[in-house]
Coordinates of C-alpha atoms in Angstrom, one line a residue:
M1151 CA 12.9 1.4 -20.1
S1152 CA 9.7 -0.6 -20.2
S1153 CA 11.4 -3.4 -22.2
Q1154 CA 14.0 -3.8 -19.4
A1155 CA 11.4 -3.9 -16.5
V1156 CA 10.8 -7.3 -14.9
L1157 CA 8.6 -8.4 -12.1
R1158 CA 10.2 -10.6 -9.5
A1159 CA 9.9 -11.8 -5.9
M1160 CA 11.3 -9.5 -3.1
R1161 CA 14.8 -10.2 -1.9
A1162 CA 16.2 -9.3 1.5
E1163 CA 18.5 -6.8 0.0
D1164 CA 15.5 -4.9 -1.4
M1165 CA 14.3 -3.7 2.0
P1166 CA 16.3 -0.4 2.3
R1167 CA 15.1 0.6 -1.2
I1168 CA 11.5 -0.3 -0.4
E1169 CA 11.7 1.7 2.9
E1170 CA 13.1 4.7 0.9
I1171 CA 10.3 4.5 -1.7
V1172 CA 7.6 4.3 1.1
C1173 CA 9.2 7.2 2.9
R1174 CA 9.3 9.5 -0.1
T1175 CA 6.0 8.5 -1.6
W1176 CA 4.1 9.3 1.6
G1177 CA 6.0 12.5 2.1
Y1178 CA 7.5 11.6 5.5
D1179 CA 10.8 13.1 4.3
V1180 CA 9.3 16.5 3.9
S1181 CA 7.3 16.4 7.2
M1182 CA 10.1 15.6 9.7
S1183 CA 13.8 15.0 10.1
A1184 CA 15.6 12.5 7.9
R1185 CA 16.1 10.1 10.8
N1186 CA 12.5 10.1 11.9
A1187 CA 11.2 10.0 8.4
A1188 CA 13.3 6.9 7.7
L1189 CA 12.0 5.2 10.9
L1190 CA 8.4 6.0 9.9
G1191 CA 9.0 4.6 6.4
K1192 CA 10.3 1.4 8.1
I1193 CA 7.2 1.1 10.3
D1194 CA 4.8 1.6 7.4
A1195 CA 6.7 -0.8 5.1
Y1196 CA 7.0 -3.5 7.8
E1197 CA 3.3 -3.2 8.7
C1198 CA 2.3 -3.9 5.1
L1199 CA 4.8 -6.6 4.4
S1200 CA 4.0 -8.5 7.6
R1201 CA 0.6 -9.3 6.2
R1202 CA 1.5 -10.2 2.7
T1203 CA 0.5 -13.5 1.0
Y1204 CA 1.8 -12.2 -2.3
M1205 CA 4.4 -9.6 -3.3
R1206 CA 6.1 -8.5 -6.5
V1207 CA 8.7 -5.8 -7.1
A1208 CA 9.2 -4.1 -10.5
D1209 CA 12.9 -4.2 -11.2
V1210 CA 14.4 -1.8 -13.8
D1211 CA 18.1 -2.4 -14.5
G1212 CA 18.6 -3.9 -11.0
E1213 CA 16.7 -1.1 -9.2
V1214 CA 13.4 -1.6 -7.4
A1215 CA 11.1 0.9 -9.2
G1216 CA 7.8 -0.2 -7.6
L1217 CA 6.1 -2.9 -5.7
I1218 CA 2.7 -4.4 -5.0
V1219 CA 1.6 -6.3 -1.9
A1220 CA -1.6 -8.3 -1.6
A1221 CA -3.3 -10.4 1.1
D1222 CA -5.7 -13.3 0.9
R1223 CA -8.0 -12.4 3.8
R1224 CA -9.4 -15.9 4.0
H1225 CA -6.0 -17.2 5.0
P1226 CA -4.3 -14.5 7.1
H1227 CA -0.5 -14.5 7.3
I1228 CA 1.6 -12.8 9.9
D1229 CA 5.4 -12.4 9.4
R1230 CA 6.6 -12.2 13.0
R1231 CA 10.1 -11.2 11.9
M1232 CA 8.7 -8.1 10.2
Q1233 CA 6.7 -7.3 13.3
L1234 CA 9.8 -7.4 15.4
M1235 CA 11.6 -5.1 13.0
Q1236 CA 8.6 -2.7 13.1
L1237 CA 8.7 -2.7 16.9
G1238 CA 12.4 -1.7 16.8
A1239 CA 11.6 1.3 14.6
V1240 CA 8.7 2.3 16.9
C1241 CA 11.1 2.4 19.9
G1242 CA 13.4 4.7 17.8
L1243 CA 10.5 7.2 17.2
L1244 CA 9.6 7.3 20.9
T1245 CA 12.8 9.1 21.8
S1246 CA 11.8 12.5 20.4
R1247 CA 8.7 14.7 20.3
E1248 CA 8.7 14.8 16.5
G1249 CA 9.0 11.0 16.4
R1250 CA 6.1 10.6 18.8
Q1251 CA 4.0 13.0 16.6
G1252 CA 4.9 10.8 13.5
L1253 CA 3.9 7.7 15.4
G1254 CA 0.6 9.4 16.3
M1255 CA 0.0 10.2 12.7
F1256 CA 0.6 6.6 11.7
R1257 CA -1.8 5.4 14.4
Q1258 CA -4.5 7.8 13.2
Y1259 CA -4.1 6.5 9.7
M1260 CA -4.6 2.9 11.0
A1261 CA -7.6 3.9 13.0
A1262 CA -9.2 5.6 10.0
D1263 CA -8.6 2.4 8.0
K1264 CA -10.6 0.5 10.6
E1265 CA -13.4 3.1 10.5
L1266 CA -13.5 2.8 6.7
S1267 CA -13.7 -1.0 6.9
R1268 CA -16.7 -0.6 9.3
D1269 CA -18.3 1.8 6.9
A1270 CA -17.9 -0.7 4.0
E1271 CA -19.3 -3.5 6.2
S1272 CA -22.3 -1.4 7.0
Q1273 CA -23.0 -1.3 3.2
G1274 CA -22.8 -5.1 3.1
R1275 CA -19.4 -5.3 1.6
R1276 CA -17.2 -8.3 2.3
Y1277 CA -13.8 -8.8 0.7
D1278 CA -11.6 -11.8 0.3
G1279 CA -8.6 -9.9 -1.1
E1280 CA -6.8 -6.7 -0.1
L1281 CA -4.2 -4.7 -2.1
V1282 CA -2.1 -3.8 1.0
L1283 CA 0.6 -1.7 -0.7
F1284 CA 1.0 -0.4 -4.3
I1285 CA 3.7 2.1 -5.1
V1286 CA 5.6 3.1 -8.3
D1287 CA 8.6 5.4 -7.6
G1288 CA 7.9 8.8 -9.0
Q1289 CA 10.9 8.8 -11.4
Y1290 CA 9.6 5.6 -13.0
R1291 CA 6.0 6.7 -13.6
G1292 CA 4.7 6.8 -17.1
Y1293 CA 6.4 3.6 -18.2
G1294 CA 3.6 1.2 -17.6
L1295 CA 5.0 -0.3 -14.4
G1296 CA 1.8 0.4 -12.4
R1297 CA -0.3 -1.6 -14.9
M1298 CA 2.2 -4.4 -14.9
L1299 CA 2.1 -4.7 -11.1
F1300 CA -1.6 -4.3 -10.8
D1301 CA -2.4 -6.8 -13.5
D1302 CA -0.1 -9.3 -11.9
A1303 CA -1.9 -8.9 -8.6
M1304 CA -5.2 -9.5 -10.3
R1305 CA -3.9 -12.7 -11.8
Y1306 CA -2.8 -13.8 -8.3
F1307 CA -6.3 -13.1 -6.9
R1308 CA -7.9 -14.9 -9.8
D1309 CA -5.7 -18.0 -9.3
Q1310 CA -6.6 -18.0 -5.6
G1311 CA -10.3 -17.9 -6.4
I1312 CA -10.7 -14.4 -5.0
D1313 CA -13.1 -12.0 -6.8
D1314 CA -14.0 -9.2 -4.4
F1315 CA -11.1 -7.0 -3.3
F1316 CA -10.4 -3.6 -1.9
L1317 CA -7.6 -1.2 -1.0
Y1318 CA -7.1 1.9 1.2
T1319 CA -5.8 5.1 -0.3
D1320 CA -5.8 8.8 0.4
T1321 CA -5.3 12.2 -1.2
G1322 CA -1.6 11.9 -0.8
C1323 CA -1.6 9.1 -3.4
D1324 CA -2.3 8.8 -7.1
F1325 CA -5.8 7.6 -6.4
G1326 CA -6.9 8.7 -9.9
F1327 CA -5.3 5.4 -11.1
Y1328 CA -8.1 3.5 -9.4
G1329 CA -10.8 5.6 -11.0
H1330 CA -9.2 5.0 -14.4
R1331 CA -9.3 1.3 -13.7
G1332 CA -13.1 1.5 -13.1
M1333 CA -12.9 0.9 -9.4
T1334 CA -15.6 2.2 -7.0
R1335 CA -14.8 4.7 -4.3
R1336 CA -16.9 3.0 -1.6
C1337 CA -16.2 5.1 1.5
A1338 CA -14.4 8.2 2.6
R1339 CA -13.1 9.6 5.9
S1340 CA -11.2 12.8 6.9
V1341 CA -8.2 12.5 9.2
S1342 CA -6.3 15.4 10.8
F1343 CA -3.1 15.2 12.9
P1344 CA -0.3 17.6 14.1
I1345 CA 3.0 17.7 12.2
G1346 CA 5.4 20.2 13.8
D1347 CA 3.4 23.4 14.4
R1348 CA 0.7 22.8 11.8
I1349 CA -2.3 20.5 11.3
R1350 CA -2.3 18.2 8.3
T1351 CA -5.6 17.0 7.0
E1352 CA -6.2 14.3 4.4
E1353 CA -9.2 12.4 2.9
M1354 CA -8.9 8.7 3.1
Y1355 CA -10.8 6.2 0.9
I1356 CA -11.7 2.6 0.3
Y1357 CA -11.8 1.6 -3.3
D1358 CA -13.2 -1.8 -4.3
D1359 CA -14.0 -3.9 -7.4
T1360 CA -14.1 -7.5 -8.6
V1361 CA -11.2 -9.3 -10.1
S1362 CA -13.4 -10.6 -12.9
H1363 CA -14.2 -7.0 -13.9
Q1364 CA -10.6 -5.9 -13.8
I1365 CA -9.4 -8.8 -15.9
S1366 CA -12.2 -8.5 -18.5
D1367 CA -11.7 -4.8 -18.9
H1368 CA -7.9 -4.5 -18.5
G1369 CA -6.3 -7.9 -18.4
E1370 CA -5.7 -10.7 -20.8
D1371 CA -9.3 -10.9 -21.9
S1372 CA -9.2 -7.3 -23.2
R1373 CA -6.1 -7.8 -25.3

């Protein structure tokens, strides 16, 4: 399977598959109805893609198996079309109690991200690069796609003259990958929100590193 995996630019027809991967990876599909889970997946995907300055998908036999999205924070980019699509999905969630709960969960995640950024800034951390979204579909894990995507993003940062970078993650993700890559868990926050009749709590993190460290330890220079 690995020999048939290629990295390529995103195409418009990839969006339904990307939304599906985001929905299942973050567990929206087990937390609420299929309709509301799909809308929340759209909101999450569009928020990330609207800020992209770089994106690659891992394609295995014509199927999107993973993706990585990065942003050059020195030159912010906003995709207004993606923002409008996100707004449409938000309106869809507002029509039900469950949908409004899901939207509240997403807003709490976003608020926690801002708090983590303030925590990092209080430690004197400044970042030129952000890994905005990094997902490999569960059925394709173990085939090296994560490394392919991550290394390609590191090369993008290097070519842009970016060294310090960070990402947000949480206990719902495979955050062990970042420890394996030698990244530093810089800050942590706990977030709780209602889902149905229960309260869901997760730990959220900022991990950071330098591109030069990643490339010297894991990229071309280590081969």
